[in-house]
Amino acid sequence: MTPTTETTVGIGGAAESTDMVLNIGPQHPSTHGVLRLRLVLDGERIVHAEPVIGYMHRGAEKLFEARDYRQIIVLANRHDWLSAFSNELGVVLAVERMLGMEVPERAVWTRTLLAELNRVLNHLMFLGSYPLELGGITPVFYAFREREVLQNAMEEVSGGRMHYMFNRVGGLKEDLPAGWTARAREAVAAVRSRMDVFDDLVLGNEIFRGRTRGVGTLAPETVHAYGVSGPIARASGVDFDLRRDEPYLAYGDLQDTLKVVTRSEGDCLARFEILLEQTHNALDLADACLDRLAELPPGPINQRLPKVLKAPEGHTYAWTENPLGINGYYLVSKGEKTPYRLKLRSASYNNIQALTELLPGTLVADMVAILGSMFFVVGDIDK
C-alpha cells in the first residue's frame, strides 16, 4: 500500500467562526431611499439588525413652530410623499377640533373621497414596486398606468400631482370643477376593471409566492410592542382600523362599505394580500362617496376664516388611518397664529423599528423580500 502523507496548513483566525458586520445602504439598490441597515451576519444568516435613520431629516416639527396654520399644511403633506392628502388632513382636523369648528357636509364627503383615492394611489405604488424588488418587472408598469388615471383626476381637482395643498382649515380650497365627479367615477371604474392584473399576475405567480410565503413572520405581540399599525399590523391579525373603530370624516356613514381585512399569517405574502384587498375596498368607498355627493344639495365647501387664524390655548391630538398606518398630530397652542408645538406620529417610523425583530434568524437573500413588504416611505421615518 502506498503510504499517504498528511499536510496541515495553518489558516489562522479564519478557522474560527466570526461574525461579519455588513452595512446595507444608505445608498444601496436593495434599500428604499436613504435607509441604512447595519447587519451582523453569521455566514448567510442575520443574527442582528439595526435600522439607522436620519439621513433625510428635515426638522419639520421645528419648522411647524415658525409657520401659521395655513403654511404648515404645505410642510405636513411631504413626509409621506405618497399620502400627501391624508397628511394634510390630520393637521386641519386638529386645528378644527381646537376651534370647535363644524365643516360643511360637502367638504366632509369630498375629503373622504379624496382620502380614499389617495389611498389607492399609495397602495398601487407598492403593489407595483414590491414584485419589482423580487425580480418581477412587469407589474410596476401596470401600477403606474393605473396611478396615472387617478393622478389626472387628483390633479384636475387640486392643481397638484403629488403635493395637493387642497385641504384648508374649515374645508377645502375650492369647489369641485364642473363635471369632475363624473370623470372621477370613470377613473375609478377604469382602475377597478384592471386590478385583476395584480390578482392573477402577481398573486398567481408561484415564484412570488415561494419568495414571500412564510418569510418575515411578524407576531401580534411584536406589533403591539413596537406600535406597528396599518396593513402590516392587520396582516398579523391585529384587527384595528381608525375608520371603523374611531370614525372621522364620513366613515361613520360608510360602515356597510368599509371592510377591514385581516390575515393571521403575518408573513410577506399576507402583507401584500392585505394591501391588495384594501385597494379594492378603497375603490368601493370612493364610489360610495361619489354616490353621496350626487345626492347632496349645492352648498359651501369651506368656512369663512378671519384674516389671521389663531387657535385657542390648549392641546389636542388628531389621528387618522393613513394608507401606511396611523398618522397622528399632537397640537399644543398658546393662542397664537403658529403652533407652540406640533408633534408628528408617523406610521413608517414605528413600523420600521420592527425590523430589529423581523430580520434576525433570516437569510440575507430574504432581507429584500422582508424590507419591501414593510411598505414604508423614508421621509415618513425621518420627518
Coordinates of C-alpha atoms in Angstrom, one line a residue:
M1 CA 0.0 0.0 0.0
T2 CA 1.3 3.4 -0.9
P3 CA 1.9 5.4 2.2
T4 CA -0.1 8.7 2.4
T5 CA 1.2 12.0 3.6
E6 CA -0.9 14.4 5.6
T7 CA -0.1 18.1 5.5
T8 CA -1.6 20.6 7.9
V9 CA -1.8 24.1 6.7
G10 CA -2.1 26.9 9.3
I11 CA -5.1 29.1 8.5
G12 CA -5.0 31.3 11.5
G13 CA -8.1 33.0 12.8
A14 CA -10.2 32.2 9.7
A15 CA -10.8 28.8 11.0
E16 CA -12.9 30.2 13.8
S17 CA -16.5 31.3 13.4
T18 CA -16.5 35.1 13.2
D19 CA -19.4 37.4 12.7
M20 CA -19.3 39.9 9.9
V21 CA -20.9 43.4 10.1
L22 CA -22.5 44.5 6.8
N23 CA -23.9 47.9 6.0
I24 CA -26.8 47.9 3.6
G25 CA -27.2 51.5 2.5
P26 CA -27.8 54.3 2.9
Q27 CA -27.3 54.4 -0.8
H28 CA -27.9 50.9 -2.0
P29 CA -30.2 49.3 -4.6
S30 CA -31.7 47.0 -2.0
T31 CA -33.0 49.8 0.2
H32 CA -35.8 52.3 -0.1
G33 CA -34.1 55.6 -0.5
V34 CA -31.6 56.6 2.2
L35 CA -32.3 53.9 4.8
R36 CA -29.2 52.2 6.3
L37 CA -29.4 48.7 7.8
R38 CA -26.5 47.6 10.0
L39 CA -26.5 43.8 9.9
V40 CA -24.4 41.3 11.8
L41 CA -24.1 38.1 9.8
D42 CA -23.1 34.6 10.7
G43 CA -22.4 33.2 7.3
E44 CA -25.6 33.9 5.3
R45 CA -27.8 34.3 8.3
I46 CA -28.6 37.6 10.0
V47 CA -28.1 37.5 13.8
H48 CA -28.6 41.2 14.5
A49 CA -30.2 44.1 12.6
E50 CA -30.3 47.8 13.4
P51 CA -32.1 50.3 11.2
V52 CA -30.1 53.5 11.1
I53 CA -32.2 56.5 10.2
G54 CA -32.0 60.3 9.9
Y55 CA -30.3 60.8 6.6
M56 CA -33.4 62.7 5.2
H57 CA -34.3 64.6 8.4
R58 CA -35.8 68.0 7.6
G59 CA -36.7 69.2 11.0
A60 CA -40.4 69.5 10.0
E61 CA -41.7 69.6 13.6
K62 CA -39.4 72.6 14.4
L63 CA -40.5 74.3 11.2
F64 CA -44.1 73.9 12.2
E65 CA -43.5 76.3 15.1
A66 CA -42.4 79.1 12.7
R67 CA -45.4 78.9 10.3
D68 CA -49.0 79.8 10.7
Y69 CA -51.8 77.3 10.4
R70 CA -52.2 77.8 6.6
Q71 CA -48.5 77.5 5.9
I72 CA -47.8 74.3 7.9
I73 CA -50.1 72.3 5.6
V74 CA -47.5 72.6 2.8
L75 CA -44.8 71.2 5.2
A76 CA -47.0 68.5 6.6
N77 CA -48.0 66.9 3.3
R78 CA -44.5 66.0 2.4
H79 CA -43.2 63.5 5.0
D80 CA -45.0 60.6 3.3
W81 CA -45.0 61.8 -0.3
L82 CA -47.3 59.0 -1.4
S83 CA -50.0 60.1 1.0
A84 CA -50.0 63.9 0.8
F85 CA -53.7 64.5 1.0
S86 CA -54.0 62.3 4.1
N87 CA -51.1 64.1 5.7
E88 CA -52.8 67.4 5.2
L89 CA -56.0 66.0 6.7
G90 CA -54.6 65.3 10.1
V91 CA -53.4 68.9 10.5
V92 CA -56.6 70.6 9.6
L93 CA -58.6 68.1 11.7
A94 CA -56.5 69.0 14.7
V95 CA -56.9 72.8 14.2
E96 CA -60.7 72.5 13.6
R97 CA -61.0 70.5 16.8
M98 CA -59.2 73.2 18.7
L99 CA -61.5 75.8 17.2
G100 CA -64.6 73.7 17.7
M101 CA -65.4 74.2 14.0
E102 CA -68.0 72.4 12.1
V103 CA -67.1 71.7 8.4
P104 CA -69.8 71.8 5.7
E105 CA -71.2 68.4 4.7
R106 CA -70.0 68.6 1.1
A107 CA -66.4 69.2 2.4
V108 CA -66.7 66.2 4.7
W109 CA -67.7 63.8 1.9
T110 CA -65.3 65.3 -0.6
R111 CA -62.4 64.9 1.9
T112 CA -63.4 61.3 2.4
L113 CA -63.5 60.7 -1.3
L114 CA -60.1 62.2 -2.0
A115 CA -58.6 60.4 1.0
E116 CA -59.6 57.1 -0.4
L117 CA -58.3 58.0 -3.9
N118 CA -55.0 58.9 -2.2
R119 CA -55.1 55.5 -0.5
V120 CA -55.4 53.8 -3.9
L121 CA -52.5 55.8 -5.3
N122 CA -50.3 54.9 -2.4
H123 CA -51.1 51.2 -2.5
L124 CA -50.6 51.0 -6.3
M125 CA -47.1 52.2 -5.9
F126 CA -46.2 49.3 -3.5
L127 CA -48.3 46.8 -5.4
G128 CA -46.0 47.5 -8.4
S129 CA -42.7 48.1 -6.7
Y130 CA -42.7 45.1 -4.4
P131 CA -42.7 42.5 -7.2
L132 CA -40.0 44.6 -8.9
E133 CA -37.8 44.1 -5.9
L134 CA -38.2 40.3 -6.1
G135 CA -37.4 40.3 -9.8
G136 CA -40.8 40.8 -11.5
I137 CA -40.6 43.9 -13.7
T138 CA -44.0 43.7 -15.4
P139 CA -46.4 44.7 -12.5
V140 CA -44.8 48.1 -12.0
F141 CA -45.8 49.2 -15.5
Y142 CA -49.4 48.3 -14.8
A143 CA -49.3 50.0 -11.5
F144 CA -48.1 53.3 -13.0
R145 CA -50.7 53.1 -15.7
E146 CA -53.5 52.9 -13.1
R147 CA -51.8 55.6 -11.0
E148 CA -51.8 57.9 -14.0
V149 CA -55.5 57.6 -14.4
L150 CA -56.1 58.6 -10.7
Q151 CA -53.3 61.2 -10.7
N152 CA -55.1 63.0 -13.5
A153 CA -58.3 63.2 -11.5
M154 CA -56.5 64.5 -8.4
E155 CA -54.5 67.0 -10.4
E156 CA -57.7 68.4 -12.0
V157 CA -59.4 69.0 -8.7
S158 CA -56.4 70.3 -6.8
G159 CA -53.8 71.5 -9.2
G160 CA -51.1 69.3 -7.8
R161 CA -49.9 65.9 -8.8
M162 CA -48.2 64.8 -5.6
H163 CA -48.5 67.6 -3.0
Y164 CA -52.1 68.7 -3.4
M165 CA -52.4 71.5 -0.8
F166 CA -56.1 71.2 -1.2
N167 CA -57.2 71.0 2.5
R168 CA -57.8 74.1 4.4
V169 CA -58.9 74.7 8.0
G170 CA -62.7 74.7 7.7
G171 CA -63.0 72.7 4.5
L172 CA -61.3 72.6 1.1
K173 CA -59.5 75.2 -1.0
E174 CA -62.3 75.5 -3.6
D175 CA -65.3 73.6 -5.0
L176 CA -65.0 70.7 -7.4
P177 CA -64.7 71.5 -11.2
A178 CA -67.9 71.2 -13.2
G179 CA -68.3 67.5 -14.4
W180 CA -65.4 66.3 -12.2
T181 CA -67.4 63.8 -10.3
A182 CA -68.4 62.0 -13.5
R183 CA -64.8 61.9 -14.7
A184 CA -63.7 60.7 -11.2
R185 CA -66.3 57.9 -11.4
E186 CA -64.9 56.8 -14.8
A187 CA -61.4 56.8 -13.4
V188 CA -62.4 54.6 -10.5
A189 CA -64.2 52.2 -12.8
A190 CA -61.2 52.1 -15.2
V191 CA -58.8 51.2 -12.4
R192 CA -61.1 48.6 -10.9
S193 CA -61.5 46.9 -14.2
R194 CA -57.8 46.3 -14.4
M195 CA -57.0 45.3 -10.8
D196 CA -57.1 41.6 -11.7
V197 CA -53.6 42.1 -13.1
F198 CA -52.3 42.0 -9.6
D199 CA -54.6 39.2 -8.5
D200 CA -53.5 37.0 -11.4
L201 CA -50.1 38.2 -12.5
V202 CA -48.6 38.6 -9.0
L203 CA -50.5 36.5 -6.5
G204 CA -50.9 33.7 -9.1
N205 CA -47.1 33.6 -9.7
E206 CA -45.5 30.6 -7.9
I207 CA -42.1 32.3 -7.7
F208 CA -43.6 35.3 -6.0
R209 CA -45.4 33.1 -3.5
G210 CA -42.3 31.0 -2.9
R211 CA -40.3 34.1 -2.1
T212 CA -42.9 35.5 0.3
R213 CA -44.9 32.7 2.0
G214 CA -43.6 32.0 5.5
V215 CA -40.9 34.7 5.2
G216 CA -40.6 37.5 7.7
T217 CA -43.4 36.5 10.0
L218 CA -44.4 39.3 12.4
A219 CA -46.0 38.2 15.6
P220 CA -49.0 40.2 17.0
E221 CA -47.1 40.7 20.3
T222 CA -44.3 42.5 18.3
V223 CA -46.9 44.6 16.5
H224 CA -48.2 45.8 19.9
A225 CA -44.8 46.3 21.4
Y226 CA -43.5 48.5 18.6
G227 CA -46.7 50.3 17.8
V228 CA -46.9 48.9 14.3
S229 CA -50.1 49.9 12.5
G230 CA -51.9 49.8 9.2
P231 CA -51.8 47.0 6.6
I232 CA -48.7 45.5 8.3
A233 CA -50.4 45.1 11.7
R234 CA -53.6 43.8 10.1
A235 CA -51.6 41.1 8.2
S236 CA -50.5 39.8 11.6
G237 CA -54.1 39.5 12.9
V238 CA -54.3 42.9 14.7
D239 CA -57.9 44.0 13.9
F240 CA -57.7 47.7 14.3
D241 CA -58.7 50.5 11.8
L242 CA -59.5 54.0 12.9
R243 CA -62.0 54.4 10.1
R244 CA -64.1 51.8 11.8
D245 CA -63.1 52.0 15.5
E246 CA -62.9 55.8 15.8
P247 CA -64.7 57.1 12.7
Y248 CA -63.8 60.5 11.4
L249 CA -64.9 62.4 8.3
A250 CA -67.8 60.4 6.7
Y251 CA -66.6 57.0 7.7
G252 CA -69.3 56.6 10.3
D253 CA -71.8 56.5 7.4
L254 CA -69.7 54.1 5.3
Q255 CA -69.6 51.2 7.7
D256 CA -71.6 49.0 5.3
T257 CA -69.0 49.6 2.6
L258 CA -65.8 49.7 4.7
K259 CA -64.2 46.3 5.1
V260 CA -61.3 45.9 7.5
V261 CA -59.3 43.0 6.1
T262 CA -57.0 40.9 8.3
R263 CA -54.8 37.9 8.0
S264 CA -53.3 35.6 10.6
E265 CA -50.1 34.5 8.9
G266 CA -48.2 37.8 9.4
D267 CA -45.7 37.0 6.6
C268 CA -44.7 38.9 3.5
L269 CA -47.4 37.3 1.4
A270 CA -50.1 38.3 3.9
R271 CA -48.9 41.9 3.9
F272 CA -49.2 42.1 0.1
E273 CA -52.6 40.4 0.1
I274 CA -53.9 43.0 2.7
L275 CA -52.6 45.8 0.6
L276 CA -54.3 44.5 -2.5
E277 CA -57.7 43.9 -0.8
Q278 CA -57.5 47.3 0.8
T279 CA -57.1 48.8 -2.7
H280 CA -60.2 47.1 -3.9
N281 CA -62.1 48.3 -0.8
A282 CA -60.8 51.9 -1.2
L283 CA -62.3 52.0 -4.8
D284 CA -65.6 50.8 -3.4
L285 CA -65.5 53.6 -0.7
A286 CA -64.7 56.2 -3.4
D287 CA -67.8 55.1 -5.4
A288 CA -69.9 55.3 -2.3
C289 CA -68.7 58.9 -1.7
L290 CA -69.4 59.8 -5.2
D291 CA -73.0 58.5 -4.8
R292 CA -73.5 60.6 -1.7
L293 CA -72.0 63.7 -3.3
A294 CA -74.5 63.4 -6.1
E295 CA -77.4 63.4 -3.6
L296 CA -76.2 66.5 -1.7
P297 CA -77.7 69.9 -2.5
P298 CA -75.4 72.7 -3.6
G299 CA -73.7 74.4 -0.7
P300 CA -70.4 75.7 0.6
I301 CA -67.3 73.6 0.7
N302 CA -65.4 75.6 3.3
Q303 CA -65.9 78.0 6.2
R304 CA -65.0 81.7 6.1
L305 CA -62.0 82.3 8.2
P306 CA -60.5 85.5 9.7
K307 CA -57.5 87.1 8.0
V308 CA -55.3 85.9 10.9
L309 CA -56.3 82.5 12.2
K310 CA -55.4 81.8 15.8
A311 CA -56.1 78.5 17.6
P312 CA -57.3 78.9 21.2
E313 CA -54.9 78.0 24.1
G314 CA -54.9 74.3 24.8
H315 CA -53.9 71.0 23.2
T316 CA -55.4 68.2 21.2
Y317 CA -54.4 65.0 19.3
A318 CA -55.9 64.1 15.9
W319 CA -55.1 60.8 14.4
T320 CA -56.2 59.3 11.0
E321 CA -55.9 56.0 9.3
N322 CA -53.3 56.9 6.7
P323 CA -52.6 54.4 3.8
L324 CA -49.4 53.2 5.7
G325 CA -50.9 53.2 9.2
I326 CA -51.8 55.6 12.0
N327 CA -50.8 59.2 11.4
G328 CA -51.1 61.5 14.4
Y329 CA -50.6 65.2 15.2
Y330 CA -50.3 66.4 18.8
L331 CA -51.0 70.1 18.7
V332 CA -50.2 72.5 21.5
S333 CA -51.4 76.1 21.2
K334 CA -50.6 79.2 23.3
G335 CA -53.3 81.2 21.5
E336 CA -51.0 82.4 18.7
K337 CA -51.2 82.1 14.9
T338 CA -48.5 79.5 15.0
P339 CA -48.5 76.2 17.0
Y340 CA -46.4 76.2 20.2
R341 CA -45.7 72.5 19.4
L342 CA -46.9 70.2 16.7
K343 CA -45.6 66.6 17.2
L344 CA -45.9 64.2 14.3
R345 CA -46.5 60.5 14.9
S346 CA -45.8 58.9 11.5
A347 CA -46.7 55.3 10.6
S348 CA -43.4 54.3 8.9
Y349 CA -41.3 55.4 11.9
N350 CA -42.9 52.8 14.2
N351 CA -43.3 50.2 11.5
I352 CA -39.6 50.1 10.5
Q353 CA -38.5 49.6 14.1
A354 CA -39.9 46.1 13.9
L355 CA -37.1 45.1 11.6
T356 CA -34.9 44.5 14.6
E357 CA -37.2 41.6 15.5
L358 CA -38.1 40.5 11.9
L359 CA -34.6 40.2 10.3
P360 CA -32.6 38.2 12.9
G361 CA -32.7 34.5 12.1
T362 CA -33.4 35.1 8.4
L363 CA -31.2 34.7 5.4
V364 CA -29.6 37.7 3.6
A365 CA -31.4 36.6 0.5
D366 CA -34.8 37.1 2.2
M367 CA -33.8 40.5 3.6
V368 CA -35.0 42.4 0.5
A369 CA -38.3 40.5 0.5
I370 CA -38.9 41.4 4.1
L371 CA -37.8 45.0 3.7
G372 CA -40.0 45.6 0.7
S373 CA -43.1 44.1 2.5
M374 CA -42.9 46.7 5.3
F375 CA -44.3 49.3 2.8
F376 CA -42.6 52.4 4.2
V377 CA -41.5 55.8 2.9
V378 CA -38.2 57.1 4.2
G379 CA -39.4 60.7 4.6
D380 CA -42.1 59.4 6.8
I381 CA -39.4 57.9 9.1
D382 CA -37.1 60.8 9.2
K383 CA -39.6 63.7 9.2

